[in-house]
Amino acid sequence: MCEEQMPDGDWRALLDGMEKLPGKPNLIVASRLDDDRLWSEVLNLGAYDLLMTPFEADEVRRVVSLAWQSKCREWDAGKTASRKKVRSETGSLAGLRTRSAGA
């Protein structure tokens, strides 16, 4: 989570830097302005959501929880895809061994 503007840059610079991270975290941007243009830009550039300040506890809990659940689903999907790939590769190798042994 970060402010829209920071002393050393803005949320866009942070989002760009996060692209290089493995398992890129979901970025939530905080702003005092209730601005549809900013909200649209945040979502279109790949941040997770925009929260208005001052924060409302229930809204923060909801958005952070959804961001966490989204990341967990992404990690689980990656693990499932890796397991399927290993199974298919192992199955292919097992099939080759069976054919070779029977020949």
N, CA, C and O of each residue as an XYZ file, in Angstrom:
412
protein
N       0.856     -1.159      0.000
C       0.000      0.000      0.000
C       0.901      1.220      0.000
O       1.906      1.261      0.709
N       0.536      2.217     -0.801
C       1.319      3.448     -0.827
C       0.425      4.643     -1.133
O      -0.679      4.497     -1.657
N       0.923      5.817     -0.797
C       0.236      7.065     -1.127
C       0.345      7.322     -2.628
O       1.241      6.808     -3.298
N      -0.568      8.113     -3.131
C      -0.529      8.496     -4.538
C       0.782      9.224     -4.858
O       1.430      8.922     -5.860
N       1.167     10.163     -4.024
C       2.419     10.909     -4.169
C       3.299     10.653     -2.958
O       2.824     10.677     -1.823
N       4.596     10.406     -3.204
C       5.558     10.194     -2.129
C       6.733     11.131     -2.356
O       6.894     11.640     -3.464
N       7.567     11.379     -1.336
C       8.690     12.311     -1.492
C       9.650     11.933     -2.621
O      10.233     12.812     -3.256
N       9.818     10.646     -2.873
C      10.788     10.213     -3.881
C      10.144      9.655     -5.151
O      10.810      8.964     -5.922
N       8.877      9.939     -5.377
C       8.213      9.454     -6.587
C       6.728      9.300     -6.362
O       6.152      9.911     -5.463
N       6.120      8.483     -7.183
C       4.686      8.252     -7.020
C       4.387      6.761     -7.130
O       5.295      5.943     -7.274
N       3.129      6.427     -7.061
C       2.713      5.021     -7.069
C       3.096      4.327     -8.364
O       3.337      3.120     -8.370
N       3.155      5.081     -9.477
C       3.521      4.475    -10.770
C       4.960      3.939    -10.736
O       5.243      2.856    -11.248
N       5.863      4.720    -10.123
C       7.265      4.289    -10.011
C       7.367      3.027     -9.152
O       8.130      2.116     -9.472
N       6.607      2.977     -8.076
C       6.606      1.789     -7.227
C       6.055      0.587     -7.987
O       6.620     -0.504     -7.909
N       4.974      0.771     -8.710
C       4.380     -0.312     -9.501
C       5.375     -0.815    -10.544
O       5.500     -2.023    -10.745
N       6.080      0.096    -11.205
C       7.097     -0.304    -12.191
C       8.194     -1.141    -11.537
O       8.617     -2.155    -12.091
N       8.653     -0.718    -10.363
C       9.690     -1.460     -9.651
C       9.220     -2.831     -9.205
O      10.003     -3.780     -9.165
N       7.946     -2.937     -8.871
C       7.397     -4.211     -8.409
C       7.286     -5.230     -9.535
O       7.225     -6.430     -9.267
N       7.259     -4.787    -10.775
C       7.160     -5.705    -11.919
C       8.322     -6.691    -11.949
O       8.183     -7.805    -12.454
N       9.462     -6.286    -11.411
C      10.658     -7.133    -11.439
C      10.671     -8.171    -10.323
O      11.483     -9.097    -10.345
N       9.781     -8.024     -9.352
C       9.758     -8.941     -8.215
C       9.105    -10.272     -8.579
O       8.111    -10.304     -9.304
N       9.665    -11.365     -8.075
C       8.975    -12.643     -8.284
C       7.691    -12.644     -7.456
O       7.705    -12.216     -6.302
N       6.605    -13.110     -8.016
C       5.337    -13.127     -7.295
C       4.861    -11.729     -6.960
O       4.424    -11.465     -5.840
N       4.943    -10.844     -7.919
C       4.607     -9.423     -7.739
C       3.411     -9.220     -6.809
O       2.331     -9.752     -7.064
N       3.600     -8.452     -5.729
C       2.482     -8.209     -4.804
C       1.415     -7.300     -5.413
O       1.676     -6.571     -6.369
N       0.231     -7.355     -4.854
C      -0.842     -6.451     -5.265
C      -0.618     -5.093     -4.615
O      -0.425     -5.015     -3.402
N      -0.641     -4.033     -5.396
C      -0.434     -2.673     -4.884
C      -1.775     -1.978     -4.702
O      -2.605     -1.949     -5.611
N      -1.969     -1.424     -3.520
C      -3.155     -0.624     -3.221
C      -2.679      0.810     -3.065
O      -1.768      1.081     -2.283
N      -3.285      1.723     -3.799
C      -2.906      3.135     -3.777
C      -3.882      3.887     -2.877
O      -5.086      3.633     -2.907
N      -3.357      4.814     -2.076
C      -4.185      5.632     -1.193
C      -4.138      7.087     -1.659
O      -3.076      7.607     -2.003
N      -5.304      7.735     -1.664
C      -5.375      9.127     -2.105
C      -6.447      9.881     -1.329
O      -7.440      9.296     -0.897
N      -6.241     11.173     -1.158
C      -7.252     12.025     -0.519
C      -8.337     12.424     -1.499
O      -9.444     12.782     -1.096
N      -8.025     12.362     -2.784
C      -8.960     12.817     -3.809
C      -9.875     11.688     -4.263
O      -9.409     10.592     -4.570
N     -11.146     11.948     -4.305
C     -12.111     10.990     -4.839
C     -12.207     11.267     -6.335
O     -13.053     12.040     -6.785
N     -11.329     10.626     -7.093
C     -11.128     10.969     -8.497
C     -11.320      9.725     -9.369
O     -10.535      8.780     -9.285
N     -12.357      9.726    -10.200
C     -12.611      8.584    -11.090
C     -11.480      8.372    -12.085
O     -11.180      7.235    -12.450
N     -10.856      9.447    -12.523
C      -9.743      9.336    -13.473
C      -8.581      8.582    -12.824
O      -7.990      7.695    -13.440
N      -8.255      8.940    -11.573
C      -7.168      8.262    -10.868
C      -7.519      6.799    -10.630
O      -6.682      5.924    -10.847
N      -8.734      6.522    -10.190
C      -9.163      5.144     -9.938
C      -9.015      4.312    -11.220
O      -8.518      3.186    -11.181
N      -9.449      4.873    -12.349
C      -9.343      4.178    -13.626
C      -7.879      3.939    -14.001
O      -7.522      2.856    -14.465
N      -7.047      4.938    -13.802
C      -5.625      4.807    -14.125
C      -4.965      3.749    -13.242
O      -4.181      2.937    -13.733
N      -5.272      3.751    -11.956
C      -4.715      2.772    -11.021
C      -5.035      1.355    -11.505
O      -4.149      0.503    -11.574
N      -6.281      1.114    -11.835
C      -6.680     -0.227    -12.278
C      -6.101     -0.573    -13.646
O      -5.629     -1.692    -13.850
N      -6.130      0.361    -14.575
C      -5.644      0.088    -15.930
C      -4.139     -0.145    -15.994
O      -3.666     -0.875    -16.864
N      -3.382      0.465    -15.087
C      -1.931      0.271    -15.096
C      -1.501     -0.955    -14.296
O      -0.326     -1.323    -14.319
N      -2.437     -1.595    -13.585
C      -2.102     -2.861    -12.943
C      -2.037     -2.862    -11.429
O      -1.711     -3.888    -10.831
N      -2.343     -1.728    -10.785
C      -2.434     -1.750     -9.318
C      -3.743     -2.449     -8.949
O      -4.630     -2.598     -9.790
N      -3.859     -2.872     -7.703
C      -5.029     -3.648     -7.308
C      -6.259     -2.780     -7.085
O      -7.340     -3.103     -7.577
N      -6.107     -1.674     -6.341
C      -7.270     -0.832     -6.040
C      -6.817      0.517     -5.510
O      -5.634      0.736     -5.249
N      -7.770      1.407     -5.359
C      -7.545      2.749     -4.822
C      -8.410      2.906     -3.579
O      -9.616      2.661     -3.615
N      -7.785      3.317     -2.482
C      -8.506      3.587     -1.241
C      -8.462      5.081     -0.954
O      -7.433      5.730     -1.144
N      -9.579      5.616     -0.499
C      -9.649      7.021     -0.142
C      -9.169      7.208      1.298
O      -9.408      6.363      2.161
N      -8.491      8.328      1.540
C      -8.107      8.702      2.898
C      -8.932      9.913      3.301
O      -9.304     10.709      2.439
N      -9.229     10.076      4.579
C      -8.831      9.198      5.675
C      -9.500      7.833      5.537
O     -10.628      7.710      5.060
N      -8.763      6.815      5.973
C      -9.234      5.447      5.824
C     -10.461      5.155      6.678
O     -10.615      5.668      7.786
N     -11.323      4.319      6.124
C     -12.436      3.740      6.881
C     -12.042      2.290      7.155
O     -11.755      1.537      6.224
N     -12.027      1.903      8.415
C     -11.507      0.593      8.822
C     -12.133     -0.561      8.047
O     -11.420     -1.447      7.576
N     -13.455     -0.559      7.911
C     -14.117     -1.667      7.210
C     -13.694     -1.741      5.745
O     -13.505     -2.832      5.208
N     -13.546     -0.602      5.107
C     -13.145     -0.573      3.690
C     -11.707     -1.065      3.530
O     -11.405     -1.808      2.597
N     -10.826     -0.653      4.434
C      -9.431     -1.112      4.381
C      -9.376     -2.623      4.574
O      -8.697     -3.319      3.820
N     -10.084     -3.134      5.577
C     -10.118     -4.589      5.800
C     -10.627     -5.327      4.571
O     -10.066     -6.353      4.184
N     -11.681     -4.813      3.958
C     -12.272     -5.469      2.794
C     -11.287     -5.508      1.624
O     -11.065     -6.563      1.029
N     -10.701     -4.360      1.298
C      -9.804     -4.282      0.132
C      -8.530     -5.086      0.368
O      -8.089     -5.810     -0.524
N      -7.936     -4.971      1.545
C      -6.706     -5.721      1.830
C      -6.992     -7.224      1.829
O      -6.193     -8.007      1.315
N      -8.116     -7.625      2.399
C      -8.483     -9.035      2.413
C      -8.680     -9.565      0.989
O      -8.207    -10.653      0.662
N      -9.366     -8.809      0.156
C      -9.575     -9.233     -1.233
C      -8.260     -9.293     -2.011
O      -8.060    -10.193     -2.826
N      -7.370     -8.341     -1.762
C      -6.059     -8.348     -2.426
C      -5.269     -9.582     -2.015
O      -4.624    -10.217     -2.849
N      -5.316     -9.924     -0.727
C      -4.616    -11.107     -0.227
C      -5.214    -12.384     -0.822
O      -4.478    -13.263     -1.268
N      -6.531    -12.487     -0.831
C      -7.189    -13.673     -1.395
C      -6.859    -13.821     -2.873
O      -6.636    -14.932     -3.352
N      -6.828    -12.722     -3.587
C      -6.488    -12.749     -5.010
C      -5.081    -13.302     -5.216
O      -4.859    -14.133     -6.096
N      -4.139    -12.842     -4.406
C      -2.756    -13.304     -4.525
C      -2.655    -14.786     -4.155
O      -1.920    -15.535     -4.798
N      -3.386    -15.211     -3.123
C      -3.380    -16.633     -2.731
C      -3.914    -17.510     -3.854
O      -3.357    -18.574     -4.125
N      -4.992    -17.075     -4.514
C      -5.535    -17.848     -5.647
C      -4.510    -17.922     -6.781
O      -4.372    -18.955     -7.436
N      -3.804    -16.832     -7.003
C      -2.778    -16.802     -8.054
C      -1.661    -17.786     -7.726
O      -1.220    -18.532     -8.600
N      -1.197    -17.797     -6.480
C      -0.146    -18.729     -6.059
C      -0.623    -20.163     -6.171
O       0.112    -21.022     -6.658
N      -1.847    -20.438     -5.727
C      -2.397    -21.792     -5.809
C      -2.506    -22.250     -7.256
O      -2.204    -23.401     -7.571
N      -2.937    -21.352     -8.137
C      -3.044    -21.696     -9.563
C      -1.665    -22.019    -10.132
O      -1.532    -22.935    -10.944
N      -0.648    -21.283     -9.718
C       0.723    -21.550    -10.173
C       1.224    -22.893     -9.687
O       1.893    -23.613    -10.428
N       0.907    -23.236     -8.444
C       1.313    -24.532     -7.894
C       0.612    -25.666     -8.632
O       1.230    -26.684     -8.945
N      -0.678    -25.490     -8.911
C      -1.443    -26.512     -9.621
C      -0.881    -26.713    -11.023
O      -0.734    -27.845    -11.483
N      -0.567    -25.608    -11.700
C      -0.008    -25.705    -13.057
C       1.340    -26.415    -13.027
O       1.634    -27.214    -13.916
N       2.164    -26.137    -12.018
C       3.469    -26.792    -11.901
C       3.304    -28.286    -11.664
O       4.022    -29.096    -12.250
N       2.358    -28.649    -10.802
C       2.118    -30.079    -10.532
C       1.638    -30.794    -11.787
O       2.072    -31.911    -12.068
N       0.741    -30.157    -12.547
C       0.238    -30.778    -13.779
C       1.366    -30.974    -14.776
O       1.435    -31.997    -15.457
N       2.259    -29.976    -14.857
C       3.380    -30.076    -15.794
C       4.293    -31.236    -15.393
O       4.704    -32.021    -16.247
N       4.611    -31.351    -14.108
C       5.465    -32.439    -13.630
C       4.797    -33.782    -13.894
O       5.454    -34.722    -14.342
N       3.492    -33.882    -13.621
C       2.773    -35.142    -13.861
C       2.801    -35.513    -15.336
O       3.036    -36.672    -15.676
N       2.566    -34.539    -16.222
C       2.539    -34.869    -17.650
C       3.924    -35.267    -18.139
O       4.060    -36.175    -18.958
N       4.960    -34.583    -17.634
C       6.325    -34.946    -18.032
C       6.690    -36.320    -17.483
O       7.298    -37.124    -18.190
N       6.335    -36.596    -16.254
C       6.612    -37.888    -15.639
C       5.846    -38.994    -16.361
O       6.389    -40.069    -16.617
N       4.589    -38.726    -16.684
C       3.787    -39.711    -17.422
C       4.387    -40.017    -18.772
O       4.395    -41.173    -19.196
N       4.889    -39.008    -19.455
C       5.504    -39.218    -20.763
C       6.747    -40.067    -20.645
O       6.974    -40.969    -21.452
N       7.563    -39.775    -19.624
C       8.782    -40.557    -19.430
C       8.458    -41.985    -19.039
O       9.122    -42.917    -19.492
N       7.451    -42.168    -18.208
C       7.054    -43.517    -17.791
C       6.583    -44.307    -19.009
O       6.888    -45.494    -19.127
N       5.859    -43.679    -19.898
C       5.381    -44.337    -21.105
C       6.545    -44.759    -21.991
O       6.510    -45.837    -22.585
N       7.563    -43.934    -22.087
C       8.735    -44.299    -22.894
C       9.467    -45.496    -22.293
O       9.908    -46.386    -23.019
N       9.594    -45.515    -20.973
C      10.271    -46.635    -20.325
C       9.511    -47.939    -20.551
O      10.124    -48.979    -20.795
N       8.187    -47.893    -20.473
C       7.375    -49.081    -20.646
C       7.545    -49.626    -22.064
O       7.729    -50.826    -22.268
N       7.480    -48.724    -23.032
C       7.620    -49.172    -24.422
C       9.007    -49.722    -24.687
O       9.163    -50.725    -25.384
N      10.021    -49.060    -24.126
C      11.392    -49.525    -24.333
C      11.617    -50.890    -23.697
O      12.265    -51.761    -24.277
N      11.075    -51.062    -22.504
C      11.259    -52.329    -21.790
C      10.537    -53.462    -22.503
O      11.000    -54.602    -22.493
N       9.402    -53.150    -23.123
C       8.613    -54.202    -23.785
C       9.119    -54.515    -25.180
O       8.704    -55.514    -25.768
N      10.000    -53.695    -25.727
C      10.448    -53.893    -27.106
C      11.528    -54.898    -27.242
O      11.993    -55.157    -28.352
